[in-house]
């Protein structure tokens, strides 16, 4: 779904790339925060995995902030998330949704690697969602699946301004795949998702919710969002 999707990057094949998303919401009954807790900016300075913090407030009733972490080990991301959660801004919040994935060969192209694994910087907006294929999908003839995925990929290439990040999550949670699409204009996310509905592969999606969509924040903007 990005012009860079089909560009092989050798280093991506040599390194394991994990991604962790964590969504939080305000707690209306939260007690006064710990005055000794570090700020989110100070906590983030101690980790290297934070790709972005996003304002997802208003788009759903159960979400205010989305964190996106990337790294080479799952336990490292878990530790970094704990560090960030202890910050003054995040400690009073309640968890809404979490998902962990890892880059494996994509269904549609062995050369595909996530935008974050290729070192591309985050764009202004992201939408994150899981999906689960139909029960029939994995036992269909490979050629038949290949035709459907090729059609899907060609439609995605019509939106080169959108960066795609697909990771596998089999056994890491309730889903098979996790997808984060990035764009500087949220309209591009709307139009791309609608465009991809008109494909045969769409018939083989069993689950594709929840969606979390939001704007990339500077760390000093977070306090206002969760106030």
mmCIF file of C-alpha atoms in Angstrom:
data_model
loop_
_atom_site.group_PDB
_atom_site.id
_atom_site.type_symbol
_atom_site.label_atom_id
_atom_site.label_comp_id
_atom_site.label_asym_id
_atom_site.label_seq_id
_atom_site.Cartn_x
_atom_site.Cartn_y
_atom_site.Cartn_z
ATOM 1 C CA UNK A 1 0.000 0.000 0.000
ATOM 2 C CA UNK A 2 3.095 2.151 -0.120
ATOM 3 C CA UNK A 3 5.425 2.742 -3.001
ATOM 4 C CA UNK A 4 8.160 1.287 -0.831
ATOM 5 C CA UNK A 5 6.313 -1.971 -0.167
ATOM 6 C CA UNK A 6 7.959 -3.815 -3.013
ATOM 7 C CA UNK A 7 11.495 -2.636 -2.313
ATOM 8 C CA UNK A 8 13.505 -5.407 -0.611
ATOM 9 C CA UNK A 9 15.624 -4.294 2.324
ATOM 10 C CA UNK A 10 18.228 -6.906 3.278
ATOM 11 C CA UNK A 11 18.629 -5.680 6.851
ATOM 12 C CA UNK A 12 14.916 -6.225 7.507
ATOM 13 C CA UNK A 13 15.366 -9.926 6.767
ATOM 14 C CA UNK A 14 18.315 -10.171 9.168
ATOM 15 C CA UNK A 15 16.655 -8.466 12.131
ATOM 16 C CA UNK A 16 13.508 -9.423 14.003
ATOM 17 C CA UNK A 17 11.086 -6.494 14.058
ATOM 18 C CA UNK A 18 8.334 -6.432 16.672
ATOM 19 C CA UNK A 19 5.562 -3.870 17.052
ATOM 20 C CA UNK A 20 3.406 -3.240 20.102
ATOM 21 C CA UNK A 21 0.318 -1.049 20.224
ATOM 22 C CA UNK A 22 -1.292 0.019 23.487
ATOM 23 C CA UNK A 23 -4.499 2.045 23.774
ATOM 24 C CA UNK A 24 -5.525 3.856 26.954
ATOM 25 C CA UNK A 25 -8.543 5.810 28.159
ATOM 26 C CA UNK A 26 -9.180 8.321 30.903
ATOM 27 C CA UNK A 27 -10.343 6.998 34.267
ATOM 28 C CA UNK A 28 -13.091 9.307 35.598
ATOM 29 C CA UNK A 29 -12.448 7.968 39.105
ATOM 30 C CA UNK A 30 -8.670 8.282 39.064
ATOM 31 C CA UNK A 31 -7.075 9.570 42.244
ATOM 32 C CA UNK A 32 -4.590 12.413 42.232
ATOM 33 C CA UNK A 33 -1.420 11.440 40.422
ATOM 34 C CA UNK A 34 1.932 10.732 42.019
ATOM 35 C CA UNK A 35 3.775 14.036 42.106
ATOM 36 C CA UNK A 36 7.088 12.190 41.974
ATOM 37 C CA UNK A 37 6.260 10.383 38.720
ATOM 38 C CA UNK A 38 8.423 11.374 35.744
ATOM 39 C CA UNK A 39 6.896 13.206 32.824
ATOM 40 C CA UNK A 40 6.178 11.217 29.693
ATOM 41 C CA UNK A 41 8.953 13.109 27.926
ATOM 42 C CA UNK A 42 11.443 12.094 30.614
ATOM 43 C CA UNK A 43 10.243 8.485 30.571
ATOM 44 C CA UNK A 44 10.428 8.373 26.771
ATOM 45 C CA UNK A 45 13.992 9.666 26.876
ATOM 46 C CA UNK A 46 14.947 6.411 28.557
ATOM 47 C CA UNK A 47 13.525 4.157 25.837
ATOM 48 C CA UNK A 48 14.329 3.928 22.148
ATOM 49 C CA UNK A 49 11.259 2.005 21.028
ATOM 50 C CA UNK A 50 8.557 4.689 21.024
ATOM 51 C CA UNK A 51 7.552 5.351 17.410
ATOM 52 C CA UNK A 52 4.658 7.592 18.270
ATOM 53 C CA UNK A 53 1.903 8.687 20.634
ATOM 54 C CA UNK A 54 -1.450 9.399 18.977
ATOM 55 C CA UNK A 55 -4.601 11.282 19.923
ATOM 56 C CA UNK A 56 -7.462 8.840 19.358
ATOM 57 C CA UNK A 57 -9.911 10.756 21.551
ATOM 58 C CA UNK A 58 -13.330 11.504 20.138
ATOM 59 C CA UNK A 59 -13.167 8.799 17.473
ATOM 60 C CA UNK A 60 -14.212 6.134 19.971
ATOM 61 C CA UNK A 61 -15.867 6.349 23.377
ATOM 62 C CA UNK A 62 -13.337 3.973 24.947
ATOM 63 C CA UNK A 63 -9.996 5.416 23.837
ATOM 64 C CA UNK A 64 -7.948 8.572 24.268
ATOM 65 C CA UNK A 65 -4.283 7.747 23.645
ATOM 66 C CA UNK A 66 -2.492 5.204 21.450
ATOM 67 C CA UNK A 67 1.167 4.265 21.912
ATOM 68 C CA UNK A 68 3.157 2.535 19.182
ATOM 69 C CA UNK A 69 6.424 0.854 20.131
ATOM 70 C CA UNK A 70 8.823 -0.996 17.835
ATOM 71 C CA UNK A 71 11.905 -3.040 18.617
ATOM 72 C CA UNK A 72 13.836 -6.266 18.181
ATOM 73 C CA UNK A 73 12.543 -8.215 21.211
ATOM 74 C CA UNK A 74 9.080 -8.750 22.646
ATOM 75 C CA UNK A 75 10.210 -8.557 26.274
ATOM 76 C CA UNK A 76 12.057 -5.328 25.549
ATOM 77 C CA UNK A 77 8.849 -3.733 24.307
ATOM 78 C CA UNK A 78 6.978 -5.006 27.353
ATOM 79 C CA UNK A 79 9.567 -3.407 29.630
ATOM 80 C CA UNK A 80 9.495 -0.129 27.720
ATOM 81 C CA UNK A 81 5.708 0.013 27.898
ATOM 82 C CA UNK A 82 5.850 -0.446 31.672
ATOM 83 C CA UNK A 83 8.333 2.428 31.880
ATOM 84 C CA UNK A 84 6.067 4.705 29.855
ATOM 85 C CA UNK A 85 2.962 3.704 31.801
ATOM 86 C CA UNK A 86 4.592 4.908 35.026
ATOM 87 C CA UNK A 87 4.807 8.466 33.672
ATOM 88 C CA UNK A 88 2.660 11.201 35.178
ATOM 89 C CA UNK A 89 0.453 11.487 32.085
ATOM 90 C CA UNK A 90 -0.193 7.774 31.549
ATOM 91 C CA UNK A 91 -0.263 6.334 35.081
ATOM 92 C CA UNK A 92 -3.875 7.460 35.791
ATOM 93 C CA UNK A 93 -5.197 5.936 32.552
ATOM 94 C CA UNK A 94 -6.928 2.592 32.046
ATOM 95 C CA UNK A 95 -5.918 0.092 29.347
ATOM 96 C CA UNK A 96 -8.396 -0.425 26.512
ATOM 97 C CA UNK A 97 -6.583 -2.600 23.958
ATOM 98 C CA UNK A 98 -3.126 -4.063 23.391
ATOM 99 C CA UNK A 99 -1.633 -6.041 20.524
ATOM 100 C CA UNK A 100 1.830 -7.395 19.737
ATOM 101 C CA UNK A 101 3.030 -8.511 16.318
ATOM 102 C CA UNK A 102 6.254 -9.484 14.585
ATOM 103 C CA UNK A 103 7.375 -9.110 10.989
ATOM 104 C CA UNK A 104 7.195 -12.389 9.083
ATOM 105 C CA UNK A 105 6.870 -13.002 5.348
ATOM 106 C CA UNK A 106 3.751 -11.184 4.208
ATOM 107 C CA UNK A 107 1.016 -13.111 2.427
ATOM 108 C CA UNK A 108 1.243 -11.021 -0.720
ATOM 109 C CA UNK A 109 5.007 -10.521 -1.065
ATOM 110 C CA UNK A 110 8.122 -11.981 0.530
ATOM 111 C CA UNK A 111 9.832 -8.673 -0.190
ATOM 112 C CA UNK A 112 7.364 -6.650 1.868
ATOM 113 C CA UNK A 113 8.574 -5.268 5.165
ATOM 114 C CA UNK A 114 6.840 -2.751 7.426
ATOM 115 C CA UNK A 115 7.573 0.924 6.958
ATOM 116 C CA UNK A 116 8.957 1.158 10.485
ATOM 117 C CA UNK A 117 11.369 -1.720 9.797
ATOM 118 C CA UNK A 118 12.681 0.143 6.755
ATOM 119 C CA UNK A 119 13.478 3.170 8.878
ATOM 120 C CA UNK A 120 10.722 5.363 7.449
ATOM 121 C CA UNK A 121 9.612 8.081 9.884
ATOM 122 C CA UNK A 122 6.036 8.138 11.194
ATOM 123 C CA UNK A 123 3.462 10.176 9.304
ATOM 124 C CA UNK A 124 0.862 12.497 10.764
ATOM 125 C CA UNK A 125 -2.001 10.007 11.137
ATOM 126 C CA UNK A 126 -2.291 6.282 11.761
ATOM 127 C CA UNK A 127 -5.065 3.717 11.743
ATOM 128 C CA UNK A 128 -4.387 0.423 13.504
ATOM 129 C CA UNK A 129 -6.556 -2.662 13.244
ATOM 130 C CA UNK A 130 -6.343 -6.464 13.434
ATOM 131 C CA UNK A 131 -7.689 -8.986 11.018
ATOM 132 C CA UNK A 132 -8.413 -12.695 10.891
ATOM 133 C CA UNK A 133 -8.783 -14.639 7.657
ATOM 134 C CA UNK A 134 -11.668 -16.970 6.855
ATOM 135 C CA UNK A 135 -11.401 -20.617 7.853
ATOM 136 C CA UNK A 136 -11.145 -21.545 4.173
ATOM 137 C CA UNK A 137 -8.369 -19.101 3.290
ATOM 138 C CA UNK A 138 -5.332 -21.116 4.327
ATOM 139 C CA UNK A 139 -6.488 -24.286 2.562
ATOM 140 C CA UNK A 140 -7.301 -22.624 -0.758
ATOM 141 C CA UNK A 141 -4.944 -23.461 -3.646
ATOM 142 C CA UNK A 142 -1.874 -21.231 -3.485
ATOM 143 C CA UNK A 143 -2.481 -19.958 -7.014
ATOM 144 C CA UNK A 144 -6.020 -18.873 -6.154
ATOM 145 C CA UNK A 145 -4.860 -17.029 -3.057
ATOM 146 C CA UNK A 146 -2.044 -15.475 -5.051
ATOM 147 C CA UNK A 147 -4.437 -14.035 -7.628
ATOM 148 C CA UNK A 148 -6.586 -12.440 -4.955
ATOM 149 C CA UNK A 149 -3.608 -11.006 -3.108
ATOM 150 C CA UNK A 150 -2.129 -9.638 -6.325
ATOM 151 C CA UNK A 151 -5.384 -7.799 -7.020
ATOM 152 C CA UNK A 152 -5.379 -6.454 -3.467
ATOM 153 C CA UNK A 153 -1.768 -5.307 -3.765
ATOM 154 C CA UNK A 154 -2.330 -3.522 -7.064
ATOM 155 C CA UNK A 155 -5.195 -1.541 -5.577
ATOM 156 C CA UNK A 156 -3.035 -0.607 -2.613
ATOM 157 C CA UNK A 157 -0.301 0.733 -4.863
ATOM 158 C CA UNK A 158 -2.696 3.392 -6.091
ATOM 159 C CA UNK A 159 -2.074 5.122 -2.744
ATOM 160 C CA UNK A 160 1.726 5.505 -2.566
ATOM 161 C CA UNK A 161 1.341 8.276 0.009
ATOM 162 C CA UNK A 162 0.165 5.690 2.566
ATOM 163 C CA UNK A 163 2.780 3.726 4.503
ATOM 164 C CA UNK A 164 1.863 0.142 5.350
ATOM 165 C CA UNK A 165 2.968 -1.878 8.368
ATOM 166 C CA UNK A 166 1.759 -5.495 8.444
ATOM 167 C CA UNK A 167 2.903 -7.860 11.195
ATOM 168 C CA UNK A 168 1.924 -11.393 12.163
ATOM 169 C CA UNK A 169 0.277 -11.992 15.515
ATOM 170 C CA UNK A 170 -0.573 -15.700 15.417
ATOM 171 C CA UNK A 171 -0.411 -17.002 19.030
ATOM 172 C CA UNK A 172 0.574 -13.554 20.344
ATOM 173 C CA UNK A 173 -3.052 -12.564 20.891
ATOM 174 C CA UNK A 174 -6.516 -13.076 19.461
ATOM 175 C CA UNK A 175 -5.658 -12.150 15.876
ATOM 176 C CA UNK A 176 -3.681 -13.437 12.902
ATOM 177 C CA UNK A 177 -2.399 -10.145 11.513
ATOM 178 C CA UNK A 178 -2.088 -6.543 12.656
ATOM 179 C CA UNK A 179 -1.968 -3.628 10.257
ATOM 180 C CA UNK A 180 -1.019 0.004 10.807
ATOM 181 C CA UNK A 181 -1.505 2.405 7.913
ATOM 182 C CA UNK A 182 0.127 5.837 8.075
ATOM 183 C CA UNK A 183 -0.661 8.992 6.113
ATOM 184 C CA UNK A 184 -0.304 12.716 6.588
ATOM 185 C CA UNK A 185 -3.941 13.238 5.593
ATOM 186 C CA UNK A 186 -6.615 11.075 7.275
ATOM 187 C CA UNK A 187 -8.708 11.289 4.098
ATOM 188 C CA UNK A 188 -6.107 9.089 2.409
ATOM 189 C CA UNK A 189 -6.744 6.421 5.053
ATOM 190 C CA UNK A 190 -10.499 6.663 4.495
ATOM 191 C CA UNK A 191 -10.201 6.450 0.718
ATOM 192 C CA UNK A 192 -7.686 3.599 0.740
ATOM 193 C CA UNK A 193 -9.728 1.457 3.119
ATOM 194 C CA UNK A 194 -12.857 2.007 1.041
ATOM 195 C CA UNK A 195 -10.944 1.249 -2.167
ATOM 196 C CA UNK A 196 -9.681 -2.067 -0.804
ATOM 197 C CA UNK A 197 -13.195 -3.246 -0.001
ATOM 198 C CA UNK A 198 -13.747 -3.982 -3.697
ATOM 199 C CA UNK A 199 -11.440 -7.007 -3.875
ATOM 200 C CA UNK A 200 -12.005 -10.753 -3.870
ATOM 201 C CA UNK A 201 -9.672 -11.167 -0.875
ATOM 202 C CA UNK A 202 -12.181 -9.173 1.141
ATOM 203 C CA UNK A 203 -14.510 -12.191 1.037
ATOM 204 C CA UNK A 204 -12.001 -14.038 3.204
ATOM 205 C CA UNK A 205 -11.820 -11.639 6.147
ATOM 206 C CA UNK A 206 -13.574 -13.055 9.209
ATOM 207 C CA UNK A 207 -12.718 -10.297 11.676
ATOM 208 C CA UNK A 208 -11.389 -6.764 11.148
ATOM 209 C CA UNK A 209 -12.159 -4.750 14.276
ATOM 210 C CA UNK A 210 -11.465 -2.746 16.360
ATOM 211 C CA UNK A 211 -10.035 0.254 14.515
ATOM 212 C CA UNK A 212 -8.008 2.886 16.363
ATOM 213 C CA UNK A 213 -7.221 6.036 14.391
ATOM 214 C CA UNK A 214 -5.470 9.170 15.543
ATOM 215 C CA UNK A 215 -3.096 12.066 15.023
ATOM 216 C CA UNK A 216 0.583 11.929 15.907
ATOM 217 C CA UNK A 217 1.294 14.044 18.983
ATOM 218 C CA UNK A 218 4.285 15.849 20.356
ATOM 219 C CA UNK A 219 4.924 14.506 23.846
ATOM 220 C CA UNK A 220 4.079 17.845 25.428
ATOM 221 C CA UNK A 221 0.578 17.641 23.889
ATOM 222 C CA UNK A 222 -0.382 14.437 25.698
ATOM 223 C CA UNK A 223 -1.312 16.029 29.031
ATOM 224 C CA UNK A 224 -4.005 18.165 27.398
ATOM 225 C CA UNK A 225 -5.528 15.172 25.593
ATOM 226 C CA UNK A 226 -5.890 13.071 28.757
ATOM 227 C CA UNK A 227 -6.891 15.927 31.099
#
